Amino acid sequence: MDFTRFMNKFNEIERQLSPTSALRLSFDNISPETEEPPDGNKRLWGVPVPPFVSDKVVSWIEEEFNEAPVFYNGNCVLKKVESVRMIDRYNTKNPTVGTLYLTATHLIFVEPESNKETWILHMHVASIEKLPLSTTGSPLLIRCKTFLSVTFVIPKDSECHDVYTSLLKLFQPVSINKLYCFNYQPAKDDYPKSAGWDFFNLEAEFKHLLVPNDNWTLCSMNEKYELCDTYPRQIYVPKEATTLMLISSSRFRSKGRLPALTYLHNNKASICRCSQPLSGFSARCLEDEQMLEAIRKTNTNTDYMYVVDTRPRINAMANRAAGKGYENEAFYENIKFHFLGIENIHVQRASLQKVLEACEQKSPTMSAFLNALESSGWLKHIRSILDTSSFIANAVDKGVSVVVHCSDGWDRTAQVCSLAQLMLNPYYRTIKGFQALIEKDWLAFGHKFSERCGHIQTDAKEVSPIFTQFLDCTWQLMSQRSEAFEFNERFLLILHDHVHSCQFGTFVGNCEKDRLDLKLSERTFSLWGFMANHLNEYINPLYRPNVDEAIKANLAPQCIKFWRGMYCRFESGIHPREPLGDLLLDSKEHTNSLEDHVQHLTKRIASFKSYISKSAKKLQDATSTNTKVTKEVAVPNEINDNKYNYDKKLSELSAADDDHPLKANNMSFANLSLNAEQTSPPQDLPDEISSVAIDWKPMRNVTACSCSTPFDQFSKKTHCWRCGDIFCERCIDKNVSLPGHDSGKLVPVCRGCFRQMQKSTP
Amino acid sequence: MEFADLIKTPKLDGVFLHDPQPLQHANAATVGTLCITGHHLLLSARQENSQELWLLHKDIDCVEKKPSMSQNVVVGGIITLKCKDLRIISLEIKYAKEFFNVSSSLEALSAIQNAELLYPFFYRPMYSILEDGYTMFRPELEFAKLISGVGMGGVSSPNVANITICMPSTSTSTSSVGSIPHPLQNGYALDAAAALVGGIGSGATVLACEWRVTNINKDFSVCATYGATLIVPKAITDEQIVLSASFRDGGRFPVLSYRHDNGATLMRSSQPLSIQGIKRCRADEAILNLVLGRSKKGFIVDTWGKGKSNTETDLHYSQWKKVNRSIGNVSSPASILDSFAKLIEACNETGCSTDKWLSRLEGSGWLSLVLNSLNASCVVAQCLDQEGSPVLVHGAKGLDSTLIVTSLVQIILNPDCRTVRGLQALIEREWIQAGHPFASRHRYSCYTPHQTRNKTSGATFVLFLDCIYQLFTQFPCSFEFSTQLLILLFEHSYFSQYGTFLCDSERERHELNVHTRTTSLWSYLNRPDVLQTLLNPLYEPNANVIWPSVAPISLELWSELYLRWVIDQRSVTTVMSQVQELVTREKELRTQLAGQLATGTAHTEMEDRKWLCPAKLKLVDVQHKCNECPKSLKRADRLNFCKPHGYKLIECMMCQSQYNTQWTCDAI
């Protein structure tokens, strides 16, 4: 198959189609074993064609190619290259040889020997580089936004060039409508497209903070984004603020980003955010001054408030020359002005680049690594962000309101505002709260995700790891106070992956308005919906709710650590061999399973006891009155065989009521006997007992799933709750309620167990 | 000398204590009464709930005096005590005379060199000793285990008080080591056991040579730093040993350190001497050639680096390949201590910038030392495990870097060394009996200025503990002990009420009768209540070799130890206690379930003649036959119960009748 011809034709046809008909020849939503084709008529090489592919394309493909294309794991392969060698940095001596598949969405490398697969989503690719030709072939260096960096050595240069050019086309689309999310379909339809989009809304979040109230009110002037198009529609301002004040203040601020409430602490101190004033050297705006005064007045604790400029003083000075700048303390009464010195996006981007270089040193020594880490300045930047956030959090905790801005108020301001809230309020340290925080301070207030993450082809100078730094700072807090967070490191990593993957529409676009215009909530899936289905993976087993209200970050340089799990995630050799987080989470899940089972068995024994004493009484009555009981006797007999129903009922009850142990004792026996009509198989108790694994297979020394997929450092190993064996994510996709569990909640089981359970309960 | 001569002011009121602990507010000072005794410094506020400060004089690393002047007259001052456990405290004294008295007494008391005046010789434990730490790891027994391949460190279960060492029962004559006090005396050969293991050992690539125990050093004349009992190849005569010892620095001839499962042996020695005239030593060559056995090649790993120590000549040791794996640029104990001092200095500076911190951390070179030690150990472990070749490790004198490598190798390779007892045995064998001069090395620590400390001081043992810590962070479930044990060992190696780490060698300990006059640290550690606090809740015995990552990125600063007085380490303890809780809960549930399952299965196991008496939740016998009809009953036909107390209902669906038989369950 002439590959270039294919791509040309492909692009030509694609142009003819409307932009929304998402043709990418993406068959990945259709697994080969799907039984019913969505449309009986359309089939291409024995594979059902998705409905969105027009007939025109189908016929064209059929005409053009007589041979059936290759499929890998249900993905139509655009290009397949054999005997490619993959070189990763810690394994330069023995590169693995395998096959490289290029699909519409992924680059997949399969090592036939170990069965190991490396999947690279095109959206994750940060850069592709053709290295100088070597004796073994042409090397192609691919760096990812997830900090994976691999080199594929392709024997033929022409093939390498093919892969290179098509990847260049695929990895960073020109139009936002070509992003992966618009044709992504989850492998199994277990949640609807709408799931997650309605999890958070700004009004509810502010209600959570008891806003609106006597001091703060919802401003309706931005309903159609007239005031500021990068702000949310609902903005909260002081009640005292007049329309004139809002409009003038908005005009006086860069990009119209006027001071608006983002967080109200329970002591009336608030965090407001805005952009820099257009003050230049002497300009002033009375309304803006009044606006800040109005914000100050909402808090009666103190007679002053802080205005925090997160930039270094010198940057702010430079901005004055451009007619921007900072508030003049002489004009604004009762404010205390602070510069806190977080560098701009360009410095941060360069710093990250140096960190990655530090990680990529060939045969590094300890001093070389430490020197490189030091000169990158990354930890310094992380510390200064934490420092600023701590300053804000401390001020608010002490009852002083803070207004925060940087230049445009969407990068550094977003970082420090959200981190300060993370420190102040335990709600934001839960999974839901953290998502709400991102939804509020990042998405609603217009952090430019698409530009900062380089979703589409854009100015490279707009790309910067601002959100990565936010996650890093969160991780720093987590490693200092692990018990205060409900989520774990994996949660942060998944977030980081999907901010860049564009698999979900959540982070697409630069502001709320963009996302509405793109109709993302109708056209794409939400990350929050996806995450809701995997919550159990993100739990921090050491979480203790209500430990502390506010937590403080230790800013000693010794406490700011390099986040190996993020920047060196894919170098499997360097991580702890026995990952504690996973082990503890596993232990926690096992404990839950056992607790549930214990609860269940306790009830079974109790019910058995009560049943026996009951029938004993009956018998005594019967024998004492000497009446021959015939029919009634049959009743307890049947009950004996109907434990299953009984327990089901119990578990239903207990699921509804938190006080279930007590409830169980109050259960009326008579009620049950009425229910005892059906008979279930007599071996139900053994079934129940065997349905819960008492001992789980230890994680140690498990190198591969039963499907022979090898496990590496970051692959999630999941135990089947029924048999206790360990499986990879792909093999453990069934969730059922186990008969041996009291709560009846859905738990993961492996396919084998699932089949067995289906057999026993038809 | 009387302590009273040194203590000029035994008691002083109104002393201000400045303890910059992270847990307290900065500048919070407590006022209290200071007492100085022969071994301790006490400071008590004499109030309920107030912490008392107890400090062994031996803990004090250096005393700094800062007199406060008023009109050119000293009116008191601040005494800063920098301790070997890395803590820094200040005492503020308001009177000039007392200020000088206290500081000079503390200086004198902390500098006492006479071992017999140290606290261990005065300390009497308040508890009865369950097992004596001094006899727990008798070299004969440890060597026997080493050779036979039976787990080292006695029984791996921590709570068993009496250790009885089991040799493989098939090895006829050596089987009852426990009952015969010294089965290996008189040069008793261990060939039986060795041959046996050689046959069983997995892979059994190398048949090791035979070994014997020699008492040639019983008066410490051959080698002053070795113990009295040593293990050498069986075919080597005592004369050859003496010759070999004269060829090696300090008389430390090659001795067995560890024997791996596959029969490959790890030896250690000191460097060969380079005195003019001595070119070779045939006895020394003979020892190594015997160790080589049938394997084609062996490795000599030099921990000092090429050209810095003497090496064996290629000509005379042709089958041995030389490998250089130096620990540091200069691997001397003094330079290790320099590095440690720089590290601690950097750690105590919490107010600086991250850049400064990183550059000071780098400048200290400590993590490089850790990395190189791990690296060298991995190389040796690989030679043993994967090549099956014998390895000889030596640095210069064979007292410091050599011991780090040989002991780390054992922790990597041998799962027993990752248990509490195994680690104790390892330290006892590879450090204490092998003659690491604890007293000289730990006389001064990191706070003593460089020019004041003498050349023999060092921080080799700390480096070793740090390396274990690194292994621990990479394999947090493979160690029976927690990092608390390592910290405890760190402290006791510097100052202790126990005699384990006293003196420089077995000879000195022998001369002072340390074993009878003091208590062993192990006797204290192995008390169940103490041990309990030092166990790792996540421990799952791991029989595998643990290969650590030696990438720079994988190393972690041991903040639990180095930062414990400057940065709040409470979160570490809370995490540990939570982990403990979680693991205990999981275990509890498992046992609970096992009980319940027994009950539950009893309900269903009809075919068994067992039935559960629900009143007592005990298993009892039941009859399976209907009393009326001759049919044997089926499961669904029957309904059994024990009415409290003593009835059993047997019901038969066939004849639709029920019977009430008198029956007593054995629970009643």
Short mmCIF file of C-alpha atoms in Angstrom, two decimals, chain A residues 172-422:
data_model
loop_
_atom_site.label_atom_id
_atom_site.label_comp_id
_atom_site.label_asym_id
_atom_site.label_seq_id
_atom_site.Cartn_x
_atom_site.Cartn_y
_atom_site.Cartn_z
CA GLN A 172 -0.99 18.66 16.72
CA PRO A 173 -4.04 19.46 14.63
CA VAL A 174 -4.47 22.91 13.16
CA SER A 175 -8.11 23.19 14.04
CA ILE A 176 -9.51 22.70 17.46
CA ASN A 177 -12.32 20.68 15.93
CA LYS A 178 -9.85 17.98 14.95
CA LEU A 179 -8.96 17.15 18.52
CA TYR A 180 -9.20 13.59 19.71
CA CYS A 181 -12.12 14.27 22.02
CA PHE A 182 -14.50 14.88 19.16
CA ASN A 183 -14.32 11.31 17.97
CA TYR A 184 -13.32 9.53 21.10
CA GLN A 185 -15.67 6.79 22.20
CA PRO A 186 -15.03 4.83 25.38
CA ALA A 187 -14.35 1.15 24.82
CA LYS A 188 -17.44 0.11 26.67
CA ASP A 189 -20.59 2.07 26.94
CA ASP A 190 -20.80 2.22 30.66
CA TYR A 191 -21.51 5.87 31.02
CA PRO A 192 -23.33 8.37 28.86
CA LYS A 193 -21.76 11.32 27.15
CA SER A 194 -23.51 13.69 29.50
CA ALA A 195 -21.95 12.11 32.58
CA GLY A 196 -19.72 14.51 34.42
CA TRP A 197 -20.66 17.68 32.63
CA ASP A 198 -23.20 18.55 35.28
CA PHE A 199 -21.06 17.57 38.28
CA PHE A 200 -19.98 21.10 38.96
CA ASN A 201 -21.54 24.45 38.47
CA LEU A 202 -20.21 27.70 39.72
CA GLU A 203 -23.32 28.79 41.54
CA ALA A 204 -23.42 25.61 43.60
CA GLU A 205 -19.76 25.94 44.43
CA PHE A 206 -20.24 29.47 45.66
CA LYS A 207 -23.29 28.39 47.60
CA HIS A 208 -20.95 25.97 49.30
CA LEU A 209 -18.97 29.03 50.42
CA LEU A 210 -22.22 30.67 51.56
CA VAL A 211 -22.19 33.18 48.73
CA PRO A 212 -24.27 35.22 47.88
CA ASN A 213 -24.75 36.73 51.31
CA ASP A 214 -24.95 40.13 52.98
CA ASN A 215 -21.66 41.26 51.52
CA TRP A 216 -21.34 39.48 48.22
CA THR A 217 -23.72 39.27 45.33
CA LEU A 218 -23.98 37.63 41.95
CA CYS A 219 -23.30 40.09 39.16
CA SER A 220 -25.44 39.50 36.12
CA MET A 221 -23.51 41.77 33.82
CA ASN A 222 -21.34 39.06 32.34
CA GLU A 223 -24.22 36.80 31.24
CA LYS A 224 -23.18 37.22 27.63
CA TYR A 225 -19.51 37.84 28.38
CA GLU A 226 -19.83 41.57 27.80
CA LEU A 227 -17.76 42.56 30.81
CA CYS A 228 -14.96 40.07 30.34
CA ASP A 229 -14.96 37.27 27.84
CA THR A 230 -12.41 35.15 29.68
CA TYR A 231 -14.39 35.15 32.90
CA PRO A 232 -17.30 32.89 33.79
CA ARG A 233 -20.83 34.11 33.25
CA GLN A 234 -21.46 34.24 36.95
CA ILE A 235 -19.11 36.52 38.78
CA TYR A 236 -19.43 37.46 42.43
CA VAL A 237 -18.68 41.00 43.51
CA PRO A 238 -19.21 43.07 46.65
CA LYS A 239 -22.81 44.15 47.15
CA GLU A 240 -21.63 47.71 47.35
CA ALA A 241 -20.13 47.66 43.89
CA THR A 242 -22.17 49.76 41.48
CA THR A 243 -22.56 49.08 37.79
CA LEU A 244 -20.33 52.03 37.02
CA MET A 245 -17.65 50.71 39.31
CA LEU A 246 -17.75 47.30 37.67
CA ILE A 247 -17.61 48.63 34.13
CA SER A 248 -14.88 51.17 34.86
CA SER A 249 -12.86 48.73 36.86
CA SER A 250 -13.14 46.20 34.08
CA ARG A 251 -11.92 48.78 31.56
CA PHE A 252 -9.05 49.74 33.83
CA ARG A 253 -7.83 46.15 34.08
CA SER A 254 -5.89 44.19 31.48
CA LYS A 255 -8.22 42.05 29.30
CA GLY A 256 -11.15 43.38 31.30
CA ARG A 257 -10.46 40.99 34.15
CA LEU A 258 -11.90 42.98 37.02
CA PRO A 259 -11.54 41.95 40.67
CA ALA A 260 -13.96 39.10 41.38
CA LEU A 261 -14.45 36.81 44.33
CA THR A 262 -12.97 33.36 44.14
CA TYR A 263 -12.93 32.22 47.74
CA LEU A 264 -14.63 33.33 50.92
CA HIS A 265 -13.25 31.93 54.13
CA ASN A 266 -15.46 31.29 57.12
CA ASN A 267 -13.97 34.30 58.88
CA LYS A 268 -15.21 36.70 56.18
CA ALA A 269 -11.76 37.11 54.72
CA SER A 270 -11.82 36.56 51.00
CA ILE A 271 -9.55 35.91 48.04
CA CYS A 272 -10.34 38.00 44.97
CA ARG A 273 -8.54 37.76 41.68
CA CYS A 274 -8.05 40.13 38.79
CA SER A 275 -5.48 41.17 36.23
CA GLN A 276 -2.96 44.00 36.44
CA PRO A 277 -4.31 47.54 36.34
CA LEU A 278 -3.64 49.66 33.27
CA SER A 279 -1.98 52.20 35.47
CA GLY A 280 1.17 52.88 33.53
CA PHE A 281 3.19 55.52 35.31
CA SER A 282 0.42 57.73 36.55
CA ALA A 283 -3.00 56.65 35.33
CA ARG A 284 -5.62 56.02 37.94
CA CYS A 285 -9.21 54.96 37.99
CA LEU A 286 -11.33 56.13 40.87
CA GLU A 287 -13.92 53.41 40.33
CA ASP A 288 -11.27 50.72 40.51
CA GLU A 289 -10.06 52.24 43.75
CA GLN A 290 -13.63 52.22 45.03
CA MET A 291 -13.99 48.65 43.90
CA LEU A 292 -11.04 47.50 45.99
CA GLU A 293 -12.34 49.56 48.90
CA ALA A 294 -15.69 47.80 48.54
CA ILE A 295 -13.91 44.45 48.66
CA ARG A 296 -12.05 45.49 51.77
CA LYS A 297 -15.26 46.56 53.45
CA THR A 298 -16.81 43.11 53.08
CA ASN A 299 -14.42 41.99 55.75
CA THR A 300 -14.79 43.78 59.06
CA ASN A 301 -11.95 41.97 60.81
CA THR A 302 -9.25 44.37 59.78
CA ASP A 303 -8.98 47.86 58.40
CA TYR A 304 -6.60 46.91 55.64
CA MET A 305 -6.19 44.25 53.03
CA TYR A 306 -3.38 42.82 50.96
CA VAL A 307 -2.93 43.27 47.25
CA VAL A 308 -0.58 40.56 46.10
CA ASP A 309 1.25 40.96 42.85
CA THR A 310 2.73 37.52 42.22
CA ARG A 311 5.32 38.88 39.79
CA PRO A 312 8.83 39.90 40.67
CA ARG A 313 8.98 43.67 41.17
CA ILE A 314 11.17 44.16 38.13
CA ASN A 315 8.63 42.52 35.81
CA ALA A 316 5.87 44.69 37.18
CA MET A 317 8.00 47.78 36.68
CA ALA A 318 8.67 46.77 33.10
CA ASN A 319 4.95 46.45 32.52
CA ARG A 320 4.44 50.04 33.58
CA ALA A 321 6.26 51.15 30.52
CA ALA A 322 3.64 49.29 28.48
CA GLY A 323 0.86 51.18 30.20
CA LYS A 324 0.15 48.37 32.63
CA GLY A 325 1.71 47.81 36.01
CA TYR A 326 0.47 47.71 39.55
CA GLU A 327 -1.61 49.58 42.05
CA ASN A 328 -0.12 52.71 43.49
CA GLU A 329 -0.34 52.54 47.25
CA ALA A 330 -0.81 56.28 47.37
CA PHE A 331 -4.04 56.09 45.40
CA TYR A 332 -5.51 53.00 46.96
CA GLU A 333 -6.32 53.55 50.57
CA ASN A 334 -5.94 50.88 53.18
CA ILE A 335 -4.11 48.38 51.09
CA LYS A 336 -0.79 46.76 51.73
CA PHE A 337 0.97 45.94 48.54
CA HIS A 338 3.25 42.92 48.10
CA PHE A 339 5.39 41.61 45.29
CA LEU A 340 6.07 37.92 45.61
CA GLY A 341 8.32 37.05 42.74
CA ILE A 342 7.02 34.12 40.73
CA GLU A 343 8.68 34.13 37.34
CA ASN A 344 6.70 34.30 34.11
CA ILE A 345 5.61 31.48 31.81
CA HIS A 346 8.70 31.68 29.64
CA VAL A 347 11.04 31.21 32.56
CA GLN A 348 8.98 28.28 33.77
CA ARG A 349 8.99 26.65 30.34
CA ALA A 350 12.76 26.96 30.09
CA SER A 351 13.14 25.64 33.61
CA LEU A 352 11.09 22.53 32.86
CA GLN A 353 13.20 21.95 29.78
CA LYS A 354 16.29 21.97 31.96
CA VAL A 355 14.73 19.60 34.48
CA LEU A 356 14.06 17.15 31.70
CA GLU A 357 17.62 17.50 30.53
CA ALA A 358 18.76 16.77 34.08
CA CYS A 359 16.69 13.60 34.02
CA GLU A 360 18.03 12.61 30.64
CA GLN A 361 21.72 12.78 31.41
CA LYS A 362 23.56 9.79 30.10
CA SER A 363 25.25 7.83 32.90
CA PRO A 364 24.82 10.63 35.40
CA THR A 365 26.73 10.98 38.62
CA MET A 366 25.16 12.21 41.79
CA SER A 367 26.81 15.62 41.60
CA ALA A 368 25.98 16.05 37.92
CA PHE A 369 22.36 15.37 38.63
CA LEU A 370 22.19 17.67 41.64
CA ASN A 371 23.98 20.41 39.74
CA ALA A 372 21.63 20.11 36.81
CA LEU A 373 18.65 20.12 39.12
CA GLU A 374 19.93 23.20 40.84
CA SER A 375 20.64 25.08 37.64
CA SER A 376 17.19 24.26 36.28
CA GLY A 377 15.73 26.30 39.11
CA TRP A 378 12.60 24.19 38.99
CA LEU A 379 12.44 23.58 42.72
CA LYS A 380 13.05 27.27 43.30
CA HIS A 381 10.00 28.09 41.20
CA ILE A 382 7.90 25.47 42.94
CA ARG A 383 8.96 26.90 46.26
CA SER A 384 8.14 30.47 45.26
CA ILE A 385 4.65 29.40 44.18
CA LEU A 386 4.15 27.60 47.47
CA ASP A 387 5.58 30.56 49.31
CA THR A 388 3.13 32.99 47.70
CA SER A 389 0.24 30.61 48.29
CA SER A 390 1.23 30.25 51.93
CA PHE A 391 1.37 34.00 52.28
CA ILE A 392 -2.18 34.32 50.97
CA ALA A 393 -3.43 31.39 53.03
CA ASN A 394 -1.87 32.79 56.20
CA ALA A 395 -3.35 36.21 55.58
CA VAL A 396 -6.82 34.82 55.00
CA ASP A 397 -6.50 32.52 57.97
CA LYS A 398 -5.68 35.55 60.11
CA GLY A 399 -8.72 37.34 58.74
CA VAL A 400 -7.18 39.64 56.16
CA SER A 401 -8.68 39.72 52.67
CA VAL A 402 -6.39 39.38 49.69
CA VAL A 403 -6.65 40.56 46.11
CA VAL A 404 -4.32 38.62 43.84
CA HIS A 405 -3.12 39.41 40.38
CA CYS A 406 -0.19 38.84 38.09
CA SER A 407 -0.14 40.11 34.53
CA ASP A 408 -3.32 38.77 33.01
CA GLY A 409 -4.38 36.89 36.07
CA TRP A 410 -4.80 33.49 34.51
CA ASP A 411 -1.53 31.71 35.18
CA ARG A 412 0.24 32.59 38.41
CA THR A 413 -2.96 33.93 39.89
CA ALA A 414 -4.74 30.66 39.18
CA GLN A 415 -1.88 28.73 40.73
CA VAL A 416 -1.65 30.65 43.96
CA CYS A 417 -5.39 31.20 44.44
CA SER A 418 -6.13 27.51 44.09
CA LEU A 419 -3.21 26.44 46.24
CA ALA A 420 -4.16 28.88 48.97
CA GLN A 421 -7.65 27.42 48.98
CA LEU A 422 -6.18 23.94 49.08
#
